[in-house]
Coordinates of N, CA and C and ligand atoms in Angstrom, one line a residue:
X1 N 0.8 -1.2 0.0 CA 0.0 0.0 0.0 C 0.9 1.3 0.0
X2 N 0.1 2.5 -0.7 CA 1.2 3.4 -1.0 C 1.2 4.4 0.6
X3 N 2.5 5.0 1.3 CA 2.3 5.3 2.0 C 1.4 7.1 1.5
X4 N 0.8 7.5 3.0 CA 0.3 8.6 2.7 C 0.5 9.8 3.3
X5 N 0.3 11.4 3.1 CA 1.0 12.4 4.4 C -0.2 12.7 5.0
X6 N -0.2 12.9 5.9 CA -1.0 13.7 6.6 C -0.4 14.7 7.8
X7 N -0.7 15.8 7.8 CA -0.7 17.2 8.8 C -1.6 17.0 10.0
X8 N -1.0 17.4 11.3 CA -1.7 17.6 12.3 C -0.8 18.9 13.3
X9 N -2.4 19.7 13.3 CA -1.9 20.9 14.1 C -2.4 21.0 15.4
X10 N -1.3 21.3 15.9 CA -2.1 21.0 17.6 C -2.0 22.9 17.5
X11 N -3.4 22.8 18.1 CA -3.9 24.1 18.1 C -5.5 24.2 19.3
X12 N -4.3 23.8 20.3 CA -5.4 23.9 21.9 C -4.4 24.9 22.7
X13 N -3.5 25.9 22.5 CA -3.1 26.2 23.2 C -3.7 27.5 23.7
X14 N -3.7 28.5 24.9 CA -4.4 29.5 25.0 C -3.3 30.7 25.2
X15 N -1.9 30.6 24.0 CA -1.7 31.3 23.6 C -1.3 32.9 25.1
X16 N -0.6 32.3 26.0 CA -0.7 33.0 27.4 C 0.3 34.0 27.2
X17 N 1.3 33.9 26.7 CA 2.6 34.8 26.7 C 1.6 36.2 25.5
X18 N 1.2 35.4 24.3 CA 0.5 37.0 23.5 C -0.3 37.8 23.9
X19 N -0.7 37.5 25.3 CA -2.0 38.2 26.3 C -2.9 38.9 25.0
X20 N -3.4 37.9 24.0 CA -4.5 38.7 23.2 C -5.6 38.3 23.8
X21 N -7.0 38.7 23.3 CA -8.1 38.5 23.6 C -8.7 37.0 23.2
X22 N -7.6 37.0 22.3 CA -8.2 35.2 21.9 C -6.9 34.5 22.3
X23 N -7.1 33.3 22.0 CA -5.9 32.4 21.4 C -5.4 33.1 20.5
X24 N -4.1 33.0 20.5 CA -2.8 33.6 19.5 C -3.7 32.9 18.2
X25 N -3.9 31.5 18.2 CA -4.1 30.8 16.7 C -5.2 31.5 16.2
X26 N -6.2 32.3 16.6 CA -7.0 32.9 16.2 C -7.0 34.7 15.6
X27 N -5.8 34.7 16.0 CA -5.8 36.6 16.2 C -5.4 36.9 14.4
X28 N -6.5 37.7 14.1 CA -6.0 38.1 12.5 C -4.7 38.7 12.3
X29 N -3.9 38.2 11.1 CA -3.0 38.0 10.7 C -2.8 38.4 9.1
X30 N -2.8 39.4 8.8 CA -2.4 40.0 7.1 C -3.5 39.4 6.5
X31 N -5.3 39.4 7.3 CA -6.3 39.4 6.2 C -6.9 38.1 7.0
X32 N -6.5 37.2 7.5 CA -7.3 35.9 8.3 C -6.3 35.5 9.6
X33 N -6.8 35.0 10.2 CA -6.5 34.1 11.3 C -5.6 33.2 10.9
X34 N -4.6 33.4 12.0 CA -3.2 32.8 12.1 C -3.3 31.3 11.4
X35 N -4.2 30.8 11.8 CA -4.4 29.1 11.7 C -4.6 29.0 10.9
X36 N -5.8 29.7 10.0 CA -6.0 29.2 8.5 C -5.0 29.6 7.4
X37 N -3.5 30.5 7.6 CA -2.6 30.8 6.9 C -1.6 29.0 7.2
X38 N -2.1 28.5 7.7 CA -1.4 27.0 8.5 C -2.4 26.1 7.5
X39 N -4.0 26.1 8.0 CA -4.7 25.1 7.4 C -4.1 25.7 5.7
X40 N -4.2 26.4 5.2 CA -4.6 27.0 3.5 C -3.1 26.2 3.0
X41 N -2.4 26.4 3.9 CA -1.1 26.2 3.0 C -1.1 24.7 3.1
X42 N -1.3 23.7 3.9 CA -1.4 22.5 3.6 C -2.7 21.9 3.0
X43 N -3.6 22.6 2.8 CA -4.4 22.3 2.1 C -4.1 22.6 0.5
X44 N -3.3 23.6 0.0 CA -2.8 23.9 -0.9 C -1.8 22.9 -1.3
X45 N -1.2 22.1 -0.7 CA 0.2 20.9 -1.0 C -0.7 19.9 -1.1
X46 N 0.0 19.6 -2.6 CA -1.0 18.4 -3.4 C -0.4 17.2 -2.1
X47 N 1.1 16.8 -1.7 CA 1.2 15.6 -1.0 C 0.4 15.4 -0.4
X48 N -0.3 16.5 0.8 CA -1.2 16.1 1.8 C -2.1 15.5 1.8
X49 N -2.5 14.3 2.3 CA -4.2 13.9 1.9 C -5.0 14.4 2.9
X50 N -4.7 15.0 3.9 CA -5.9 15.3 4.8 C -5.4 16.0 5.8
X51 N -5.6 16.9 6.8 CA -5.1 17.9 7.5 C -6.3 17.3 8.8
X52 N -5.7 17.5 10.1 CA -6.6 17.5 11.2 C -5.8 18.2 12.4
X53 N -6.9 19.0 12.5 CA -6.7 20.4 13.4 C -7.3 19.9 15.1
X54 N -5.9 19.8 16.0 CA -6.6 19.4 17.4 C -6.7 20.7 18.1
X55 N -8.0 20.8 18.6 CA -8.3 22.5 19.4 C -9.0 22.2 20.7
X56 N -8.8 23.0 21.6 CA -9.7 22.2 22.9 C -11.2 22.3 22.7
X57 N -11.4 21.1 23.6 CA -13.2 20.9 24.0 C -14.1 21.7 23.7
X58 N -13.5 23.0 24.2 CA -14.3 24.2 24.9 C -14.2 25.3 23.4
X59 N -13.3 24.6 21.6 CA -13.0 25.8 21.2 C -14.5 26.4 20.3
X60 N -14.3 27.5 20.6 CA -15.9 28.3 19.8 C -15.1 28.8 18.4
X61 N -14.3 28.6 17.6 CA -13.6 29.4 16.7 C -13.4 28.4 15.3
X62 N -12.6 27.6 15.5 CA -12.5 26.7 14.6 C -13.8 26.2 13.3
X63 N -14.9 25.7 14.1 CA -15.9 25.6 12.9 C -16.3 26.7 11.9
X64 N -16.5 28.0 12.7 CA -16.8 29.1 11.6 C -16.0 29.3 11.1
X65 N -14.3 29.1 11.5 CA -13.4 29.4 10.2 C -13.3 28.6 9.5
X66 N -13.6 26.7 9.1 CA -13.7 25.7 8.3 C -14.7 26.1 7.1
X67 N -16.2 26.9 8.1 CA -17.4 27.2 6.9 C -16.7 28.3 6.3
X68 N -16.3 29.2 6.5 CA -16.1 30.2 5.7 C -15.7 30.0 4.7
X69 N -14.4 29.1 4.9 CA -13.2 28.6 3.7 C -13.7 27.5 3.1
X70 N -14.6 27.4 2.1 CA -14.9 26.6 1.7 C -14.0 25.7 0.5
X71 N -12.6 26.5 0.5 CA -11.6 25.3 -0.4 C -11.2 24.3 1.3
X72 N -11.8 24.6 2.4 CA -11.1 23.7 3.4 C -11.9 22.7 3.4
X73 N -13.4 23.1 2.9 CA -14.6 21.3 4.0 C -14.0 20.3 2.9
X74 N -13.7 19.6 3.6 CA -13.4 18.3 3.2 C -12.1 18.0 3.5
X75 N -11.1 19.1 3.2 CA -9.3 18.8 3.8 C -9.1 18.7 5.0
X76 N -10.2 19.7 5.8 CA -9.4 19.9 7.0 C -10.8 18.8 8.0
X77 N -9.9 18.3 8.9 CA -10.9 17.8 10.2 C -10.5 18.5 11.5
X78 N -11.5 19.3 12.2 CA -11.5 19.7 13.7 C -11.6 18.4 14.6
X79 N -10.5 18.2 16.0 CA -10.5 17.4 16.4 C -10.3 18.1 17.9
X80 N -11.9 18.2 19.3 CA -11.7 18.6 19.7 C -11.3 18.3 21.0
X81 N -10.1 17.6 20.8 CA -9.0 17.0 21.7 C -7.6 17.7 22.4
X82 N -8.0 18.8 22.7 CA -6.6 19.3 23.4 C -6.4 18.6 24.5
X83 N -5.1 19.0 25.0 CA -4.7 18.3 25.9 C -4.6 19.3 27.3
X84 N -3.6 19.3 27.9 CA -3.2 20.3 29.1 C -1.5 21.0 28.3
X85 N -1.3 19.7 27.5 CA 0.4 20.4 27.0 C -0.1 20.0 25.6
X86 N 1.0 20.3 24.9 CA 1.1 20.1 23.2 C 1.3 18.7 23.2
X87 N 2.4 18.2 23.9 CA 2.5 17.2 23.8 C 1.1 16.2 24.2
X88 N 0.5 16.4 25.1 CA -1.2 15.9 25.1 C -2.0 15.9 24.4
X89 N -1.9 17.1 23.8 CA -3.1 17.2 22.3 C -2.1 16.7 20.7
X90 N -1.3 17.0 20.5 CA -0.7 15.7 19.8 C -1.0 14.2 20.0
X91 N -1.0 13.8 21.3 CA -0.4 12.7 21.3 C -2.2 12.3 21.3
X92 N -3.5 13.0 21.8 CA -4.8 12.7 21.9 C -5.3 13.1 20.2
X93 N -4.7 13.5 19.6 CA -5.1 13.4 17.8 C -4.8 12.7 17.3
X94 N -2.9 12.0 17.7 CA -2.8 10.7 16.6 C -4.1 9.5 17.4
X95 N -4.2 9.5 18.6 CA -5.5 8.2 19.1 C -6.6 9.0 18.2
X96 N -7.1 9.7 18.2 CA -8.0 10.2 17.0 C -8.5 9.6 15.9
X97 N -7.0 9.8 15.3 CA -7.2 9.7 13.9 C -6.7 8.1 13.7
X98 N -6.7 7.2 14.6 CA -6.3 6.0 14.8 C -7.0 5.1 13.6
X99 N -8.3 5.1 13.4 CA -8.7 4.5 11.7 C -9.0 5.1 10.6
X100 N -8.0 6.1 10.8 CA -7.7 7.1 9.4 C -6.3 6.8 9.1
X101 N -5.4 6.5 9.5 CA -4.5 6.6 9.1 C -3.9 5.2 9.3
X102 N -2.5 4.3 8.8 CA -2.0 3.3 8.7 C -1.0 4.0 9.3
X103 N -0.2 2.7 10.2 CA 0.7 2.8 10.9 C 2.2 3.5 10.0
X104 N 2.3 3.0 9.1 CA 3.2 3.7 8.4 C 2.9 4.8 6.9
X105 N 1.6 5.5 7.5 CA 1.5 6.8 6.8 C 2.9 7.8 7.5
X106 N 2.5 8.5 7.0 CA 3.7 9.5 7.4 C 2.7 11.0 7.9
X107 N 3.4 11.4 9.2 CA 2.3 12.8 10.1 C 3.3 13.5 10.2
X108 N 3.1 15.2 9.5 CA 3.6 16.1 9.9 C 2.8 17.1 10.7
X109 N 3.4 17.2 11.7 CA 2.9 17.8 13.3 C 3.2 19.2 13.2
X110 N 3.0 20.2 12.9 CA 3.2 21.7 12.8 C 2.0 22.5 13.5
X111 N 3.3 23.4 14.1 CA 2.3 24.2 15.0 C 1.5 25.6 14.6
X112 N 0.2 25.3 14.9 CA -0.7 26.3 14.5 C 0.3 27.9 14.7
X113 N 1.2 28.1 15.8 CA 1.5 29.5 15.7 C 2.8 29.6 14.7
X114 N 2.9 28.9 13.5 CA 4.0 29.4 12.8 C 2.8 29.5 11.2
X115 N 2.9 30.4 11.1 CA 1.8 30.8 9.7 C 2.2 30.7 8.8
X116 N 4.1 31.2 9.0 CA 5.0 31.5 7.8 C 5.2 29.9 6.7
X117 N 5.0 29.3 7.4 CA 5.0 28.1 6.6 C 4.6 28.4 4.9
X118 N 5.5 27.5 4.0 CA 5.0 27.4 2.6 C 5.1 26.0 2.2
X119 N 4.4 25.8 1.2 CA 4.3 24.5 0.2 C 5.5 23.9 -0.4
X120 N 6.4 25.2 -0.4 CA 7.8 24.9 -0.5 C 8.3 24.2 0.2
X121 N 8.3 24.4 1.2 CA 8.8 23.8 2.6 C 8.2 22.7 3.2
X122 N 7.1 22.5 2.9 CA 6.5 21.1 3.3 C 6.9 20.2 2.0
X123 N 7.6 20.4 0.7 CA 7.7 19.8 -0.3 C 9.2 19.3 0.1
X124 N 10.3 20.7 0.6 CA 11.2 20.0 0.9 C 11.5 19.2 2.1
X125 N 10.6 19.5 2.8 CA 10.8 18.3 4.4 C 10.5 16.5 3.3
X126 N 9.6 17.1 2.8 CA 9.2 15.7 2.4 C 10.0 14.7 2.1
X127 N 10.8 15.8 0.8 CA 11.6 15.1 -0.5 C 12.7 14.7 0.2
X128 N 13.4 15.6 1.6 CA 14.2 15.2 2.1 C 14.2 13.9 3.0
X129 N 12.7 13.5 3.3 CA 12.7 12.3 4.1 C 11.5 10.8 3.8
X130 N 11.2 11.4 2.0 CA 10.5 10.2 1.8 C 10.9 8.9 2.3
X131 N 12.4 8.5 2.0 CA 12.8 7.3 1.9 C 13.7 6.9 3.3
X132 N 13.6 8.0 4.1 CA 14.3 7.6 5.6 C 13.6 7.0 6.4
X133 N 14.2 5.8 7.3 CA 14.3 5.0 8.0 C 13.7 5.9 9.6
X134 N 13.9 6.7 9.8 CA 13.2 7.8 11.1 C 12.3 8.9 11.2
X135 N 12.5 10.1 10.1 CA 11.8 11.1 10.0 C 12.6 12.2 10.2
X136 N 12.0 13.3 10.5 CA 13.2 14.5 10.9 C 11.9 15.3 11.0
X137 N 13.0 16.7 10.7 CA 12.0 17.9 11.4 C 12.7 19.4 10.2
X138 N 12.0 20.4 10.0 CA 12.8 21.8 9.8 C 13.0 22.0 11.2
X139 N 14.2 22.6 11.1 CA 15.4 23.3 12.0 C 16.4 24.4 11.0
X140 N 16.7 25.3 12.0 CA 17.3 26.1 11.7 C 18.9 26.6 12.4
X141 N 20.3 26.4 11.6 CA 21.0 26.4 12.1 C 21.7 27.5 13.0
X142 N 21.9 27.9 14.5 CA 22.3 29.1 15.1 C 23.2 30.1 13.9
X143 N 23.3 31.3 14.4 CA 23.9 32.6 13.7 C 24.9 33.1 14.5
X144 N 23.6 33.6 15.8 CA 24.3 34.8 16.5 C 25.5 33.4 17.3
X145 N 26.0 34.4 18.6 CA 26.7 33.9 19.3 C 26.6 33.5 20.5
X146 N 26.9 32.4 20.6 CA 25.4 31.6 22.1 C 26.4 32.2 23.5
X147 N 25.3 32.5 24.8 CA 25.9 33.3 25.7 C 25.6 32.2 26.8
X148 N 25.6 31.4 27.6 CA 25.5 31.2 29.1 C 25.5 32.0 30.2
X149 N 24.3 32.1 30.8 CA 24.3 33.7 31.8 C 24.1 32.6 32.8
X150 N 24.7 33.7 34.2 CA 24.6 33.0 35.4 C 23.0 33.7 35.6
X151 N 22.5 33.1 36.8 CA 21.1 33.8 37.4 C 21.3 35.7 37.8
X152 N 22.6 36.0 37.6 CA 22.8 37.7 38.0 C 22.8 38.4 36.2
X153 N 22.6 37.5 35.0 CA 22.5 38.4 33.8 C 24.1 38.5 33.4
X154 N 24.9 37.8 34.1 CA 26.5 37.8 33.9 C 26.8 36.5 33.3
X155 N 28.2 37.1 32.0 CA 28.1 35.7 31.0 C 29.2 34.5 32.3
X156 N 28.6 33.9 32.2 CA 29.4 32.1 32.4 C 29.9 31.9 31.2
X157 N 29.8 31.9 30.3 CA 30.0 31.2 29.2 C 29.8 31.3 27.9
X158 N 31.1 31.3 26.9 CA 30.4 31.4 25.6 C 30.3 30.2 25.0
X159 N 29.1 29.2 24.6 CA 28.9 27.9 24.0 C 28.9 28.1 22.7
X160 N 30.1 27.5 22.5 CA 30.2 26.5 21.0 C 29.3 26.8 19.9
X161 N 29.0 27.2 18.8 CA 27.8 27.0 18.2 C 27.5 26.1 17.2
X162 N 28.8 25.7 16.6 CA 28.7 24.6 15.8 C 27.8 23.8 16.1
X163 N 27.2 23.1 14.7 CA 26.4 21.9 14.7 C 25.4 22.4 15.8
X164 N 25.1 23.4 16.4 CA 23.6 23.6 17.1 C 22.7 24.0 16.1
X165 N 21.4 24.0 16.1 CA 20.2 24.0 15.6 C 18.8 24.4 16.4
X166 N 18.4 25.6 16.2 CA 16.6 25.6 16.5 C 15.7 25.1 16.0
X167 N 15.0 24.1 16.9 CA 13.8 23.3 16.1 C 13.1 23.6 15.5
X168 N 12.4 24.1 14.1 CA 11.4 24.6 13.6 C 10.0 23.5 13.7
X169 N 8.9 23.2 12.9 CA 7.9 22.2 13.0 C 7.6 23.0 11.2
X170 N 7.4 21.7 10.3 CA 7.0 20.5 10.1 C 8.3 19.4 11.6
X171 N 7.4 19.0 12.1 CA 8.4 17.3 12.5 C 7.6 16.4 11.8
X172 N 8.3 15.3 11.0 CA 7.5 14.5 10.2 C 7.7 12.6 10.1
X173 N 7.3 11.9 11.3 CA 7.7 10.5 11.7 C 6.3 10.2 11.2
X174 N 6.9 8.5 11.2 CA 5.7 7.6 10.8 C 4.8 7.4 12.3
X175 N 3.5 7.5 11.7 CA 2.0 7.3 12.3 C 2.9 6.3 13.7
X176 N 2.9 4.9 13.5 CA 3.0 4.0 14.7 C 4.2 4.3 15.6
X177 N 5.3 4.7 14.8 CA 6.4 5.2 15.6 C 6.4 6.6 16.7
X178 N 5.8 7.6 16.0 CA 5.2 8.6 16.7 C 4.2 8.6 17.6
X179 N 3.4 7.7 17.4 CA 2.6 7.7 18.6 C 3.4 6.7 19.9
X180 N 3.8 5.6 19.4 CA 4.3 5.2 20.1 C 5.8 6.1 21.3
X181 N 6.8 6.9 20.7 CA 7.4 7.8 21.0 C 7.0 8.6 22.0
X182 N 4.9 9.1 21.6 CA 5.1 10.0 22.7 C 4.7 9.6 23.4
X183 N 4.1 8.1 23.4 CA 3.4 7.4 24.9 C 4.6 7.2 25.9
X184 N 5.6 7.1 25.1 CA 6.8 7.0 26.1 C 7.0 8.0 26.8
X185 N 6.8 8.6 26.6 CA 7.8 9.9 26.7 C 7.6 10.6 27.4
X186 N 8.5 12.1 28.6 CA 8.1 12.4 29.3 C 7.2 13.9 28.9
X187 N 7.9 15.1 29.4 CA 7.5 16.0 29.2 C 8.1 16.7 28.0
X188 N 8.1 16.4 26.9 CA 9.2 17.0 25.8 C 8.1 18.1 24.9
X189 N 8.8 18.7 24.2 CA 8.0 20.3 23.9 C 8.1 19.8 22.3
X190 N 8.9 19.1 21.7 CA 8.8 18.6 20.5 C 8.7 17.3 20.6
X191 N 7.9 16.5 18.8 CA 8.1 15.2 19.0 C 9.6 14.8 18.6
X192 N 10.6 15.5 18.1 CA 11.7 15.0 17.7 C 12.6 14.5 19.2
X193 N 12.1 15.2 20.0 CA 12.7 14.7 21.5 C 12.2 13.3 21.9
X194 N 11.1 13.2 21.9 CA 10.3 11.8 21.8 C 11.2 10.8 21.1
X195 N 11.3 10.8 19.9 CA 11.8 10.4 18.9 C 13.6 9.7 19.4
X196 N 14.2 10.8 19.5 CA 15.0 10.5 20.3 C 15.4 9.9 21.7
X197 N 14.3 10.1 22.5 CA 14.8 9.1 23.6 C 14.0 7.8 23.3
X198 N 13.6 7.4 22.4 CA 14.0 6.2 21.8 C 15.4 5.3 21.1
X199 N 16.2 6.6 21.2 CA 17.9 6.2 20.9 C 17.8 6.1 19.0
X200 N 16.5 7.2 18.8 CA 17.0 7.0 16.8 C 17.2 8.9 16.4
X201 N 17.8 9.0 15.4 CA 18.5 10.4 16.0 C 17.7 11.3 14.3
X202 N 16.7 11.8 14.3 CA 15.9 12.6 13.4 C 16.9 13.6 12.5
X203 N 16.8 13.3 11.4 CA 17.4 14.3 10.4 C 17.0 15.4 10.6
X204 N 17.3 16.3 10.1 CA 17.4 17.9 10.4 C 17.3 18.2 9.0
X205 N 16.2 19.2 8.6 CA 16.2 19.6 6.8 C 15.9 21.5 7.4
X206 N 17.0 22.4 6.7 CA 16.7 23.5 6.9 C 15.8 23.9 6.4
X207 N 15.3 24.7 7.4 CA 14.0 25.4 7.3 C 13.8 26.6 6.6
X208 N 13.3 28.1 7.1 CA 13.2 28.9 6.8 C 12.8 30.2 8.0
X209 N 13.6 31.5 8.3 CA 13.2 32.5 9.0 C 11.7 32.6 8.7
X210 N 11.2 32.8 7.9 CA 9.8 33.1 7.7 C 9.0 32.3 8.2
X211 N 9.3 30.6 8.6 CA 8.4 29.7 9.7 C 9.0 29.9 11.1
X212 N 8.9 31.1 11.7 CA 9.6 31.4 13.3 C 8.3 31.1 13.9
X213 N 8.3 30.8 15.2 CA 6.7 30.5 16.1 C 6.7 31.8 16.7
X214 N 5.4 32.5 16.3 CA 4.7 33.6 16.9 C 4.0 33.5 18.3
X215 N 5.2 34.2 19.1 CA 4.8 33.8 20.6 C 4.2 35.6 21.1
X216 N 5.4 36.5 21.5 CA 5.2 37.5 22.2 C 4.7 38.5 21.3
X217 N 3.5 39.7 21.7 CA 2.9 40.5 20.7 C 3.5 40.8 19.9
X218 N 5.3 41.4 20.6 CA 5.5 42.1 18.9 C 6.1 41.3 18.2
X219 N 5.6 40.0 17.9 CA 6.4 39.2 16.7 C 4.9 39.1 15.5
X220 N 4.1 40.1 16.3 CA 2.9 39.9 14.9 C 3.3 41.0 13.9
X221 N 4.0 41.4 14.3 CA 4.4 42.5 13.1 C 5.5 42.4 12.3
X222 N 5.8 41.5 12.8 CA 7.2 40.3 11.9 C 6.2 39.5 10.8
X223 N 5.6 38.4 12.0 CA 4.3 37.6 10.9 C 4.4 38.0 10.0
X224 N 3.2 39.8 10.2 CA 2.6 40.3 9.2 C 4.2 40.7 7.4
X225 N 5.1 41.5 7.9 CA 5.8 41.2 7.1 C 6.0 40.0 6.4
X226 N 6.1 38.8 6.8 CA 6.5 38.0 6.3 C 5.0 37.3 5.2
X227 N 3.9 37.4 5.4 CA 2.6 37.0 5.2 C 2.7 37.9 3.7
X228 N 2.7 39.4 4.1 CA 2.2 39.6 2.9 C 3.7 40.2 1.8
X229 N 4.7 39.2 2.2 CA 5.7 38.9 1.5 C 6.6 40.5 1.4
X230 N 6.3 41.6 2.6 CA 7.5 42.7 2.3 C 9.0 42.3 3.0
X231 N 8.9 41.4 4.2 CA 10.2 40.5 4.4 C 10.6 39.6 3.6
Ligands
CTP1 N1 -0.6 23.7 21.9 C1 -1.6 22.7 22.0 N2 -2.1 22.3 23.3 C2 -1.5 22.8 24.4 C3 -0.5 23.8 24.3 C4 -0.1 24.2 23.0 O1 -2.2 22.3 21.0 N3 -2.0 22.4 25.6 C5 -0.3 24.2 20.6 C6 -0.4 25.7 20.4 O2 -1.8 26.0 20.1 C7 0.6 26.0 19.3 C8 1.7 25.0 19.5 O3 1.1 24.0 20.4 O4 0.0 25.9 18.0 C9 2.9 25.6 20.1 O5 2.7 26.1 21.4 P1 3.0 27.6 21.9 O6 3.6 28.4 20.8 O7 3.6 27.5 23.2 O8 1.4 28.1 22.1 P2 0.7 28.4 23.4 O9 0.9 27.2 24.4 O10 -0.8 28.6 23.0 O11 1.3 29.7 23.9 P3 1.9 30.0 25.4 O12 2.9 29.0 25.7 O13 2.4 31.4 25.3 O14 0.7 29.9 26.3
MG2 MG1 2.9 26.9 25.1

């Protein structure tokens, strides 16, 4: 059987650091909501066969933006399974989608607050890991110069920067392996950590500045550069 991709966005978080009025995944963004610049663009990538969006219990937001977009009814599935962590609402969407998907489809996990994502980039995570034995993730390799501060704001240390890397998301493992990963697993903030303390070590495919995660208010004005393509 041919394997297949599928996207899952964990998108239950309540977004606490953006102190907006909604969830961050909902706050308009260069003309729509953060999340549907997430859903659009994998629904736009011919690989994908189906996109499923995990949002909490309680979310009021998600259906009216699925009706609105009517290139989404049919791509996208609301799944309203959040968890308490990302890692919970991940790990409560792959049991979800448990007779939708074959153990060795292939799930890229991307997070609702990076909008910057393109088709590009879910094309090259792909290409770079159709035929690998693990999966991997976009990452991006450090620049500046890494500091070690003691608790007083004073440097301890300047770390090495070689071969370090920031994790970006697409992360992209097979269905049985990933689930199984995060049942293991403790409190890890990516699945590639999962992944790893299983002892198998996830390729790395460079990413892109323009997929950064939109955490603190003023990175919506970064977003928005980046969205309507003046960065
Ligand atoms: N997420 C989730 N379930 C949670 C926590 C986070 O699905 N219990 C999702 C967020 O919605 C987001 C992604 O995981 O798409 C990355 O998390 P983060 O950027 O930390 O978002 P929030 O947790 O919402 O923000 P904050 O940590 O500032 O509260
Ligand atoms: Mg968080």
């Amino acid at each position: 059987m041919a394997t297949s991709y599928f996207a899952l966005i964990p998108a239950a978080g309540i977004g606490a650091r953006m102190k907006g009025e909604q969830p961050k995944q909902y706050l308009q963004l260069a003309g729509k909501p953060m999340l549907q610049h997430v859903l659009d663009t994998f629904a736009a990538s011919a690989a994908i066969a189906h996109t499923f969006v995990v949002v909490s219990g309680g979310d009021g937001y998600i259906e009216d933006l699925i009706s609105a977009a009517p290139h989404l009814i049919g791509r996208v599935t609301a799944l309203y399974r959040g968890g308490l962590t990302r890692r919970e609402s991940v790990l409560n969407g792959l049991h979800a989608v448990r007779e939708k998907v074959n153990d060795e489809d292939w799930v890229l996990v991307h997070d609702a607050a990076r909008p910057g994502l393109t088709v590009a980039l879910i094309d090259k995570l792909i290409c770079a890991l159709r035929e690998d034995a693990t999966g991997g993730l976009l990452a991006m390799p450090l620049v500046d110069t890494l500091k070690r501060s003691g608790p007083d704001l004073r440097v301890d240390a300047t770390v090495p920067r070689d071969r370090l890397w920031t994790a970006q998301t697409p992360q992209m493992f097979r269905y049985a392996l990933l689930r199984q990963a995060l049942e293991n697993a403790g409190d890890v903030t990516d699945e590639a950590s999962a992944i790893e303390a299983m002892g198998l070590r996830p390729q790395l495919v460079e990413g892109s500045q323009r997929n950064f995660k939109v955490t603190l208010p003023q990175d919506l004005l970064l977003a928005e550069l980046f969205l309507k393509g003046i960065a």
